[in-house]
Tab-separated table of C-alpha atoms in Angstrom:
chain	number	residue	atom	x	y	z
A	1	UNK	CA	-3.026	-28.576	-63.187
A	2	UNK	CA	0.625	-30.313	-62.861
A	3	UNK	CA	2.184	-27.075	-63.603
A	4	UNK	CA	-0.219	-25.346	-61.005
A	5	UNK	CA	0.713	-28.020	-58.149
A	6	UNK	CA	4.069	-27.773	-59.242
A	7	UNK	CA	4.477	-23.888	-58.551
A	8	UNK	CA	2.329	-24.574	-55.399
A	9	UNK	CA	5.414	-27.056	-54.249
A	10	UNK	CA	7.809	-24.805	-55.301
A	11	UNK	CA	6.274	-22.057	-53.518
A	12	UNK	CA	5.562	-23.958	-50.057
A	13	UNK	CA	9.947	-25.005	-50.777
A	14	UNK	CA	10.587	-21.808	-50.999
A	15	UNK	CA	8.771	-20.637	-47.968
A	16	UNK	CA	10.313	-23.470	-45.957
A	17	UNK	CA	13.943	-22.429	-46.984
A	18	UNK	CA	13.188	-18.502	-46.133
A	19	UNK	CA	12.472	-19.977	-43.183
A	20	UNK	CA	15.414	-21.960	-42.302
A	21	UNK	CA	17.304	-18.878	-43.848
A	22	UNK	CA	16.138	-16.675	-40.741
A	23	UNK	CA	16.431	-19.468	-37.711
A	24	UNK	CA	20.225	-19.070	-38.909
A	25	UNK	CA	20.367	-15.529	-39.359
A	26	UNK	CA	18.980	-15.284	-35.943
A	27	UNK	CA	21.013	-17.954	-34.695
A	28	UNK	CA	24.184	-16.288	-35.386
A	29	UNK	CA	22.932	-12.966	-33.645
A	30	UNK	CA	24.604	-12.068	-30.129
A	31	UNK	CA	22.027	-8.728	-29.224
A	32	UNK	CA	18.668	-9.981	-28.161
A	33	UNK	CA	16.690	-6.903	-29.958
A	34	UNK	CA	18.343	-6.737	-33.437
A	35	UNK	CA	17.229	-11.163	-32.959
A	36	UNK	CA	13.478	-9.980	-31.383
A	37	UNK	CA	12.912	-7.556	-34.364
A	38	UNK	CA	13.910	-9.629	-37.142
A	39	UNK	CA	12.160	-12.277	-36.026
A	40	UNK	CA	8.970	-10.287	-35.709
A	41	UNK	CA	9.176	-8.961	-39.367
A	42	UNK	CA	9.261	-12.435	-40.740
A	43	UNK	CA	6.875	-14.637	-38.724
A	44	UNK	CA	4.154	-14.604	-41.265
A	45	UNK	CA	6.108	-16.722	-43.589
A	46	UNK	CA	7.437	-19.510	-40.557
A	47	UNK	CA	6.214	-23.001	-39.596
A	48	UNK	CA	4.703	-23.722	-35.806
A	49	UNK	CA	8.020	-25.637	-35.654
A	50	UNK	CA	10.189	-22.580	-37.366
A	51	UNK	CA	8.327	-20.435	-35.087
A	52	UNK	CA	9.525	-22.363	-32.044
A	53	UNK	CA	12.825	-22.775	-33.116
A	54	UNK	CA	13.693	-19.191	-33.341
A	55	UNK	CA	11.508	-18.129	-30.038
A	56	UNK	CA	13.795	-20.546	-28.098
A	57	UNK	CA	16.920	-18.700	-29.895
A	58	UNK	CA	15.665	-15.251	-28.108
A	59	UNK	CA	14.918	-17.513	-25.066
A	60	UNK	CA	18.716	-18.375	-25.419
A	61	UNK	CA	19.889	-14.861	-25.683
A	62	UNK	CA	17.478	-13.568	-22.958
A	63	UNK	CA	18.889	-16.400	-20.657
A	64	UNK	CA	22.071	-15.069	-20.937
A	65	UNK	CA	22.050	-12.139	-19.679
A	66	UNK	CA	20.506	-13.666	-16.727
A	67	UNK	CA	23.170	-15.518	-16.242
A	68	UNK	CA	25.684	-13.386	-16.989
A	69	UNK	CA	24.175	-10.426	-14.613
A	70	UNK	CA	23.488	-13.391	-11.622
A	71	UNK	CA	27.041	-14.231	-11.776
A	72	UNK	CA	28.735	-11.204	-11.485
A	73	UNK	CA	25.685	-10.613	-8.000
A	74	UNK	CA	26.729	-13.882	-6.833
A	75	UNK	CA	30.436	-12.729	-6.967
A	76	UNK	CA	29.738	-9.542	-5.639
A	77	UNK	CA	28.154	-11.344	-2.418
A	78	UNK	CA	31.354	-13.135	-2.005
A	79	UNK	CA	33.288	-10.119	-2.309
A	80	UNK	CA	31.616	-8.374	0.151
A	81	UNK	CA	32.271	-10.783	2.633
A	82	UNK	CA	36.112	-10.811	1.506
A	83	UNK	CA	35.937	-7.207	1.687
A	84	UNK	CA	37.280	-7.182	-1.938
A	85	UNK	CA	36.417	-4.937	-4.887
A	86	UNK	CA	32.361	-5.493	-6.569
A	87	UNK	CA	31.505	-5.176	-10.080
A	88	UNK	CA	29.234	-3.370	-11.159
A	89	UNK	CA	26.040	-5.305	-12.787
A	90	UNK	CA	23.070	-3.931	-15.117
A	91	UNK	CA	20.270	-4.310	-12.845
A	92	UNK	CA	17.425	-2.667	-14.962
A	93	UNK	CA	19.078	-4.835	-18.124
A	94	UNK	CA	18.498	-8.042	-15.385
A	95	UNK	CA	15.334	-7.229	-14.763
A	96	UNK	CA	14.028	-7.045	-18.674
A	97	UNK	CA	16.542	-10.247	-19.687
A	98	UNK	CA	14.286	-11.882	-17.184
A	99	UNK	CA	10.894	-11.026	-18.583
A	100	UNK	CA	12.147	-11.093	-22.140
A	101	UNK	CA	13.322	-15.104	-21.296
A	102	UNK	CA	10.003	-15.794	-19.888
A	103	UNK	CA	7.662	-13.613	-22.157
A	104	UNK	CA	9.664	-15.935	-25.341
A	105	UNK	CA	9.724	-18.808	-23.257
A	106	UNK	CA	5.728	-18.931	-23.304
A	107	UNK	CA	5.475	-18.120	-27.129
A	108	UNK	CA	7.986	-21.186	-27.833
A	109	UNK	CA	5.596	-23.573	-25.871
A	110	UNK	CA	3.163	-22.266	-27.146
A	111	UNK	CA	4.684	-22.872	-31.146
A	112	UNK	CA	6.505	-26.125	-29.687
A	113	UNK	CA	3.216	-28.023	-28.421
A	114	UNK	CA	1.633	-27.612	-31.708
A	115	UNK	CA	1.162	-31.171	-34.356
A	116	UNK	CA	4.338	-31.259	-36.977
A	117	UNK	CA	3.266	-32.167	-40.669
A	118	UNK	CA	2.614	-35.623	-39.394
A	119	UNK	CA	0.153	-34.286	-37.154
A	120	UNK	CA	2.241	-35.354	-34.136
A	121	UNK	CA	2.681	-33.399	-30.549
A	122	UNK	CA	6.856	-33.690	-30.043
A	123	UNK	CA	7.668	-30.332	-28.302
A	124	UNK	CA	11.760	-30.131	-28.294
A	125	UNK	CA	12.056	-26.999	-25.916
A	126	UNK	CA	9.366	-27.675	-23.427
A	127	UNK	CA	11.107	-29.316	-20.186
A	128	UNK	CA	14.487	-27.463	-21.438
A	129	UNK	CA	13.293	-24.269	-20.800
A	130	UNK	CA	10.774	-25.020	-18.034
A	131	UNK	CA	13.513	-26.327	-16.092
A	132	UNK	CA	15.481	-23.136	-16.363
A	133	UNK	CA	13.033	-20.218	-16.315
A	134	UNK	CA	11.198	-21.224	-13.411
A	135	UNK	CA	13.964	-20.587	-11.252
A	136	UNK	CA	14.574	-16.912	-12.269
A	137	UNK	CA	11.030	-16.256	-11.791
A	138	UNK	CA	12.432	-14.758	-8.378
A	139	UNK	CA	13.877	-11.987	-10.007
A	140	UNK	CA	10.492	-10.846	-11.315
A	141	UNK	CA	9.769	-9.872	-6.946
A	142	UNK	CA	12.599	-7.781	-6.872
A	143	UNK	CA	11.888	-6.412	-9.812
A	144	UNK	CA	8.946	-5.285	-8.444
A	145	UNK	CA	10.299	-3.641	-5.570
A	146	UNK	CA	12.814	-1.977	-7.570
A	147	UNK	CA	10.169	-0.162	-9.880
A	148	UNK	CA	7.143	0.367	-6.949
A	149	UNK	CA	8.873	4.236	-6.548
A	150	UNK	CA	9.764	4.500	-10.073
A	151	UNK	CA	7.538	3.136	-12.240
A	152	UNK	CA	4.472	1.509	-11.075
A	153	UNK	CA	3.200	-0.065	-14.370
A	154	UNK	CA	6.500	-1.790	-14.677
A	155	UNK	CA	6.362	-2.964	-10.662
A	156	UNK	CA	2.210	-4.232	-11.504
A	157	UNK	CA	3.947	-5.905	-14.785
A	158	UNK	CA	6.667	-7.987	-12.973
A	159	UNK	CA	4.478	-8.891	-9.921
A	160	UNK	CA	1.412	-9.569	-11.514
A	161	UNK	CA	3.934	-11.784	-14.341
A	162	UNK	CA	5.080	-13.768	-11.556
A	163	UNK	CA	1.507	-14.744	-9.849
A	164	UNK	CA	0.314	-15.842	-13.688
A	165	UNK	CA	3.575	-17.510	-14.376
A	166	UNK	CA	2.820	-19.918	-11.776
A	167	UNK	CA	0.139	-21.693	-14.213
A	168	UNK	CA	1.753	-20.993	-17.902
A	169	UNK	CA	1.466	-24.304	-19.047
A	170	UNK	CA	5.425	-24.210	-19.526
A	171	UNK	CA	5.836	-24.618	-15.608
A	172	UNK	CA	2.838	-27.545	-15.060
A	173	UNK	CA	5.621	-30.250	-13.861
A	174	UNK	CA	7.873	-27.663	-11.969
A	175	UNK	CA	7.680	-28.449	-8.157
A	176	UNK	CA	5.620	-25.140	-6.909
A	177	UNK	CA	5.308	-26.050	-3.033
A	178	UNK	CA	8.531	-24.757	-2.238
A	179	UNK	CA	6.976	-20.958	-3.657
A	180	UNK	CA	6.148	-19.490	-0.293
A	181	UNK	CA	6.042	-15.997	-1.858
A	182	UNK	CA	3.183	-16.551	-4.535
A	183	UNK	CA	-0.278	-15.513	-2.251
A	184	UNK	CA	2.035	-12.589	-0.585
A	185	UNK	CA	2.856	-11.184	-3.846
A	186	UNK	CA	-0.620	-11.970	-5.107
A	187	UNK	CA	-1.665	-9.608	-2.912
A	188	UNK	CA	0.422	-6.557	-3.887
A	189	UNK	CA	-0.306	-7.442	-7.751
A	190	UNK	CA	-4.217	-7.125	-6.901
A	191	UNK	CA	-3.296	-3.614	-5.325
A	192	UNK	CA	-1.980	-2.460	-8.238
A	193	UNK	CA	-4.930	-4.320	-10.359
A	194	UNK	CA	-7.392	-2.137	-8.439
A	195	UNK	CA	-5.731	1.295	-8.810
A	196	UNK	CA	-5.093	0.887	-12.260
A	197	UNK	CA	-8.912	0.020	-12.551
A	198	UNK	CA	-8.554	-3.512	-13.664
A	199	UNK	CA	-10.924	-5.088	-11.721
A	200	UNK	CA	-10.898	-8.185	-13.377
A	201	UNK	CA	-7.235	-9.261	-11.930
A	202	UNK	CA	-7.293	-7.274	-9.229
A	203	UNK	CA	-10.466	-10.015	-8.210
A	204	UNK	CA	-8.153	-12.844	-9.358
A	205	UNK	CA	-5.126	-11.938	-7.267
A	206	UNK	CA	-6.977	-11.035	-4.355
A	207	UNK	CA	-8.554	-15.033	-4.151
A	208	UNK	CA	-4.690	-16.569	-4.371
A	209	UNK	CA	-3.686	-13.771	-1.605
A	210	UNK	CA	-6.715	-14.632	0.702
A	211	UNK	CA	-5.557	-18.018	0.642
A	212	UNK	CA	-2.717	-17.042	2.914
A	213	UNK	CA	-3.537	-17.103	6.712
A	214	UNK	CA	-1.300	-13.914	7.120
A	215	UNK	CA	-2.898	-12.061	4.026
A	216	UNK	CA	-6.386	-13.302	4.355
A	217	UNK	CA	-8.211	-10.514	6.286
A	218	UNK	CA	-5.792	-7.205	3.904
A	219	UNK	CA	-6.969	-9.282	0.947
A	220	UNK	CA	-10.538	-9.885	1.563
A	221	UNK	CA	-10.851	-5.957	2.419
A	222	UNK	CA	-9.305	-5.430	-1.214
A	223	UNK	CA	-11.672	-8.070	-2.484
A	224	UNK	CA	-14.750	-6.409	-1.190
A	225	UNK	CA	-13.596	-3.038	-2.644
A	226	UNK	CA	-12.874	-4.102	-5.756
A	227	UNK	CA	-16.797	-5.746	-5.945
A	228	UNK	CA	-17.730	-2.691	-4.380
A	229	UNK	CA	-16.171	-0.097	-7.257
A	230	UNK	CA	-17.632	-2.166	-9.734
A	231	UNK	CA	-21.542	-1.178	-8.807
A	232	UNK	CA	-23.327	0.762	-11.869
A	233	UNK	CA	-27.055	-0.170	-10.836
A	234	UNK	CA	-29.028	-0.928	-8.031
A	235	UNK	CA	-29.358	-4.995	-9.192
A	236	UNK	CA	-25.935	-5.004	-9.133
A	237	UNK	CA	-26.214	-3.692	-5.347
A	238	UNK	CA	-28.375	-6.633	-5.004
A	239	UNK	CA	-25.854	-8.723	-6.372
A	240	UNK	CA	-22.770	-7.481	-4.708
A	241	UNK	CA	-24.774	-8.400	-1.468
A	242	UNK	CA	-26.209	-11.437	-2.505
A	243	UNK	CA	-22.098	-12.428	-2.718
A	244	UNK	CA	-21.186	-10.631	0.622
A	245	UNK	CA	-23.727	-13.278	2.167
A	246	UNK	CA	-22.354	-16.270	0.631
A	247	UNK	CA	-19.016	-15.433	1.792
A	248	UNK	CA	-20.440	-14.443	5.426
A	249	UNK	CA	-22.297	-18.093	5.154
A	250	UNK	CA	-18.739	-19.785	5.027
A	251	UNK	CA	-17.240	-17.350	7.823
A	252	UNK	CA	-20.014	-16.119	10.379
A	253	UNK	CA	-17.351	-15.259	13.014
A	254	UNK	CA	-16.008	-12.279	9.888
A	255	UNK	CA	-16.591	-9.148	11.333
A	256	UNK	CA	-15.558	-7.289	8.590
A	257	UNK	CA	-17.747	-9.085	6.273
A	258	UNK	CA	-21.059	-9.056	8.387
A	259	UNK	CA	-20.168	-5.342	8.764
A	260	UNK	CA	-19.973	-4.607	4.896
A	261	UNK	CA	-23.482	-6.369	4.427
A	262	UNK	CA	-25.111	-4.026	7.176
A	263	UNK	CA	-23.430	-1.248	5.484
A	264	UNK	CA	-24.403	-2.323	1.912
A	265	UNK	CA	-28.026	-3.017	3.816
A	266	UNK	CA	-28.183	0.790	5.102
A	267	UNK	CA	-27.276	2.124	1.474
A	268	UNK	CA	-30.229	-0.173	0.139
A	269	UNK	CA	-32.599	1.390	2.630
A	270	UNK	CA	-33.427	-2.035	3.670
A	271	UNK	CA	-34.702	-1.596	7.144
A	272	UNK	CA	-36.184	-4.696	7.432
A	273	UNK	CA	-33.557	-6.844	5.882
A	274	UNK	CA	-31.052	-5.107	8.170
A	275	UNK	CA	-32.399	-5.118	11.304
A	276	UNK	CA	-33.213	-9.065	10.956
A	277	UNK	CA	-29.387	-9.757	9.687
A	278	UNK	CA	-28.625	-8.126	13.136
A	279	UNK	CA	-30.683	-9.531	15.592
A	280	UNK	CA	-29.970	-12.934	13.932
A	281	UNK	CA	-26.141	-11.930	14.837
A	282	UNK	CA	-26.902	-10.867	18.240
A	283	UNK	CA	-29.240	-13.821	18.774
A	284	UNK	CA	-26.226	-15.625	18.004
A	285	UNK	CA	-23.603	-13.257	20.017
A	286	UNK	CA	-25.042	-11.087	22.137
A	287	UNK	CA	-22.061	-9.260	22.774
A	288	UNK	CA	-20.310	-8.727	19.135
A	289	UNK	CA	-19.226	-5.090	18.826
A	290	UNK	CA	-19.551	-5.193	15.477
A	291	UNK	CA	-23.154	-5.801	15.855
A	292	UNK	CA	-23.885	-3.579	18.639
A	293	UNK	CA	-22.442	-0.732	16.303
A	294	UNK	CA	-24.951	-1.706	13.783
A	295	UNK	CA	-27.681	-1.986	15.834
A	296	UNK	CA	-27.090	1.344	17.068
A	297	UNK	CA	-26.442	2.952	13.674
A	298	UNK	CA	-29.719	0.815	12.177
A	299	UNK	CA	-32.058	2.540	15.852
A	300	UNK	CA	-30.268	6.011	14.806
A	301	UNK	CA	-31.481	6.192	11.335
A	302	UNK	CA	-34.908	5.052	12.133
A	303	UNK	CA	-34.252	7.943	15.267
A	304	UNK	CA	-35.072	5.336	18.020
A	305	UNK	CA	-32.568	6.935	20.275
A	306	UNK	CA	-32.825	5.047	23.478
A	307	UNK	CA	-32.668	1.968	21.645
A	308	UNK	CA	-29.838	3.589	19.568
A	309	UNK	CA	-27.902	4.897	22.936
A	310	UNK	CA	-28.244	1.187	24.282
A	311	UNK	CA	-26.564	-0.444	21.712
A	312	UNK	CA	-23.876	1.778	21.129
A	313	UNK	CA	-23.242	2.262	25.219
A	314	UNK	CA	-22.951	-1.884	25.080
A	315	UNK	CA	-20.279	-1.235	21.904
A	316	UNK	CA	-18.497	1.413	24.162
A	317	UNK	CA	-18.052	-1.590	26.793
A	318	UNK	CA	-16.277	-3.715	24.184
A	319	UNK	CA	-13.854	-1.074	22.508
A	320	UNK	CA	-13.841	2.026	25.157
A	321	UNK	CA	-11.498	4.623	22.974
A	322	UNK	CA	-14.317	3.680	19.837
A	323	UNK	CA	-14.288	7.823	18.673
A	324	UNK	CA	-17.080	6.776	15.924
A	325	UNK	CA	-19.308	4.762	18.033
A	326	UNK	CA	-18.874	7.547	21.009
A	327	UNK	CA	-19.521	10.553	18.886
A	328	UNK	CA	-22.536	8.762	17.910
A	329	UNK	CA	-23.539	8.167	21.249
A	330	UNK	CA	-23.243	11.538	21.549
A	331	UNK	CA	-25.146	12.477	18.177
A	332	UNK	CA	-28.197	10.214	19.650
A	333	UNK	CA	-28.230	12.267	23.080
A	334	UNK	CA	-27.872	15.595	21.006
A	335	UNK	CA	-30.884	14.695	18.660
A	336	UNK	CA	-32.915	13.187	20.925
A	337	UNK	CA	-32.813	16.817	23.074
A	338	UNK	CA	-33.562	18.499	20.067
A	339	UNK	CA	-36.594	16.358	19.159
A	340	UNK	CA	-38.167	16.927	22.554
A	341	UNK	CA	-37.433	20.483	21.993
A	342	UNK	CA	-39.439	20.575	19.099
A	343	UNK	CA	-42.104	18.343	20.834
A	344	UNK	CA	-42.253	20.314	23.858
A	345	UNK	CA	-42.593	23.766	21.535
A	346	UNK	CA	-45.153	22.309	18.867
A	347	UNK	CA	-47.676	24.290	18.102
A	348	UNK	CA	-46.181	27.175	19.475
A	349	UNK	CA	-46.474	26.198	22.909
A	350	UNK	CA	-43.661	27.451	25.265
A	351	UNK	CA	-41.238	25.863	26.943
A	352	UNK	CA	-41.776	25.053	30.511
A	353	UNK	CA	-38.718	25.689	32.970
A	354	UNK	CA	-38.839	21.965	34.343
A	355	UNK	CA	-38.543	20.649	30.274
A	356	UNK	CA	-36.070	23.042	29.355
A	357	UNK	CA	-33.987	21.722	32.498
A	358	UNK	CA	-34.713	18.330	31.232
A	359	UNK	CA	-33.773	19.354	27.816
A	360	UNK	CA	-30.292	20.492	29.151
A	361	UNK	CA	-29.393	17.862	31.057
A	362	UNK	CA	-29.358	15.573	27.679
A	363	UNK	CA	-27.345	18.004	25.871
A	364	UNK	CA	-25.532	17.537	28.870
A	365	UNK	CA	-24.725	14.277	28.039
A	366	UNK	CA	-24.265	14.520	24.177
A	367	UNK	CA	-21.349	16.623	25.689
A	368	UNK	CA	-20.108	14.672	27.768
A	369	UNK	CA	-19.473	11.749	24.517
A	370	UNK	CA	-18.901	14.221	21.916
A	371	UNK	CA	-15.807	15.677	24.226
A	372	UNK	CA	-14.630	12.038	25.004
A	373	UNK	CA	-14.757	11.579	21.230
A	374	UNK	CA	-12.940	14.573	20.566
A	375	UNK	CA	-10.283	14.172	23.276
A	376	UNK	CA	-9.463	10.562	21.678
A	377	UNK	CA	-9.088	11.969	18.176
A	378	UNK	CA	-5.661	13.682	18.542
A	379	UNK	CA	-5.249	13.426	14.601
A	380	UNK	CA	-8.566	14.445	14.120
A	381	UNK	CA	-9.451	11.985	11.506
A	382	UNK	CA	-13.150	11.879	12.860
A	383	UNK	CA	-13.926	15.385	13.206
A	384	UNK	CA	-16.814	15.074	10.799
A	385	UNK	CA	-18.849	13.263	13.234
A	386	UNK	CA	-18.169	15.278	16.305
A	387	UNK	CA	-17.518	19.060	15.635
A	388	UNK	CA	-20.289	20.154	14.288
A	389	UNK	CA	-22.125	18.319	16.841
A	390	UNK	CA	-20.407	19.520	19.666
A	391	UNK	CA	-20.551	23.438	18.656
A	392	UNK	CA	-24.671	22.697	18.334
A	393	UNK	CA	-24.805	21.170	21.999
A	394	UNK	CA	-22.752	23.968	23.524
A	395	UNK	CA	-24.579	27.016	21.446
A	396	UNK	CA	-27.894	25.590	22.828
A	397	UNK	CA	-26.873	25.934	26.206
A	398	UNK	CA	-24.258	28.136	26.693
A	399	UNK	CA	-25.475	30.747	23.457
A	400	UNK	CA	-23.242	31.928	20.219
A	401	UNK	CA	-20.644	34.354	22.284
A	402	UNK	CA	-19.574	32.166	25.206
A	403	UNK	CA	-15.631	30.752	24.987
A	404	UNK	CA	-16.583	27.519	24.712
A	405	UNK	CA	-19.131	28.026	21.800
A	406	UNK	CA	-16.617	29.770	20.605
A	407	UNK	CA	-13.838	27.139	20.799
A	408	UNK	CA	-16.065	24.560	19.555
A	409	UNK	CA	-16.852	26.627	16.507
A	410	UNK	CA	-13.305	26.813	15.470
A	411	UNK	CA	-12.830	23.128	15.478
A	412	UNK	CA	-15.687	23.112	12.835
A	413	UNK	CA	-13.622	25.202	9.797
């Protein structure tokens, strides 16, 4: 047993001085990789404390460049103004100095706030390097920037780095209030979140973004899409709106909002839990566009077209060059003549001169919308929800082969 405890000491000696041997191999490296790699091929034989030791050596390296690279933009600046000759500096080698500092930073904290063989918490590195990483945190924005054209994993890498770097543990005493650019660039790293498909953070940087006045309403739109591509059943459809209410509970005068729940209510089929979340809204302001345009949409697909035309001629009031909500003024006029059409013609009774006239003057009308809808849409970003409409209207009463049917047909392919 004393021999056995003796080779165990020996051993654990051994270890420790294998150890040592690589913090000063390391420590006498000058190139952060050939330091980074043999570092990684040794760590399973190193301390907590050995570990931190030799993180905060890369740290050291890593820092470096930083500086090295900042000093030469600094002088550059100065030159400029003198009108004197710039340097050249290594921008892309700036840019990955700066995440290699912090990325080694975080792994030294993390090895430095771990208990020593006494069992004590004595970190050596911790304020050291939070006191001189936080500041080049900066760099991780214009990294960003730099790489949105080139390479937009590494622009979602840096951004997204710099949101989460603002709670690492190595910053918690730093003085954050002076970081006016965290909730803006929150924003852009939940854009990039949600079209690579992570959902997850995309959610995460969204609720930092819509904490800034200026970003609020862009980030809650990104918010609601990211809950929105994440819908598999129809519970989770329940869910989602379930959410969208709680939200609209804390911000009744959201437009955007109370118009996603009437939306998410229509793709439900929820008739009756749509037209009460409405007329509670109108109850409240009779004049809301936003719920005027429901209204009308909710009386269209239950084909109440008077009651649809009312709503969306009161929406027309409030936003006059609407080319959705006059097109489907328009669609209500046009389906409403068709209906009495078929009414006036069931059971193969003919139609009467005086309800064909009547008939006309309606398509009449749906004309007269659809063509102020149409006129509005110079890009033609709507056309889907006029055309079609507007070639049916002027076949019915003009017939396939007159100019205008013909015009209108065009604007269909």
């Amino acid at each position: 047993m004393k021999k056995f405890m003796t080779l165990a000491v020996a051993s654990i000696l051994s270890m420790s001085a294998f150890a040592q041997d690589v913090y000063k191999q390391i420590s006498k490296i000058k190139d952060y990789n050939e330091a980074y790699n043999l570092l990684k091929s040794n760590l399973s034989n190193m301390s907590a404390e050995q570990k931190a030791k030799c993180y905060n050596k890369l740290v050291d390296l890593a820092y470096e460049k930083v500086v090295n690279e900042q000093a030469t933009i600094t002088s550059n600046q100065m030159a400029a103004q003198l009108n004197t000759k710039v340097e050249p500096y290594d921008t892309i080698g700036l840019y990955n100095a700066v995440m290699q500092a912090l990325e080694n930073g975080v792994l030294c904290d993390e090895f430095d706030n771990q208990p020593n063989d006494k069992g004590k918490v004595k970190p050596k590195f911790h304020k050291s390097n939070g006191d001189r990483l936080y500041p080049i945190r900066f760099h991780l924005i214009n990294a960003g920037i730099y790489y949105q054209n080139k390479d937009e994993a590494l622009a979602y890498k840096n951004l997204a780095t710099y949101v989460d770097s603002n709670d690492y543990p190595l910053f918690k005493e730093q003085d954050k209030s002076t970081d006016a650019s965290l909730t803006q660039m929150a924003y852009y790293a939940a854009r990039f979140a949600y079209f690579a498909k992570e959902y997850d953070k995309a959610e995460k940087y969204a609720d930092i973004a819509i904490k800034d006045t200026a970003m609020a309403d862009d980030a809650l739109q990104l918010k609601l899409a990211v809950m929105q591509n994440q819908l598999k059943s129809h519970e989770d459809t329940l869910n989602y709106v379930n959410k969208l209410k709680s939200i609209y509970a804390n911000d009744e005068n959201n437009d955007m909002v109370f118009s996603t729940i009437c939306s998410m209510l229509i793709s439900l089929n929820d008739k009756a839990g749509l037209s009460e979340f409405v007329k509670v809204k109108l109850a409240k302001d009779p004049n809301n566009f936003t719920a005027l345009a429901m209204s009308g949409q909710a009386n269209m697909n239950e084909h109440k077209w008077d009651e649809a035309i009312a709503d969306l001629s009161k929406a027309a009031s409030k936003q006059p060059e609407n080319v959705a909500v006059l097109a489907s003024i328009g669609n209500s006029y046009m389906y409403k003549a068709q209906e009495a059409a078929e009414r006036a013609t069931a059971n193969g009774k003919k139609l009467s001169p005086e309800a064909e006239n009547a008939i006309i003057d309606v398509y009449k009308k749906a004309i007269e919308f659809l063509e102020k809808a149409k006129n509005l849409d110079k890009e033609m970003q709507y056309k889907t929800v006029w055309a079609y409409s507007l070639y049916t209207c002027c076949y019915r009463i003009y017939g396939a082969d007159d100019p205008k049917t013909k015009e209108m047909e065009a604007l269909t392919k």
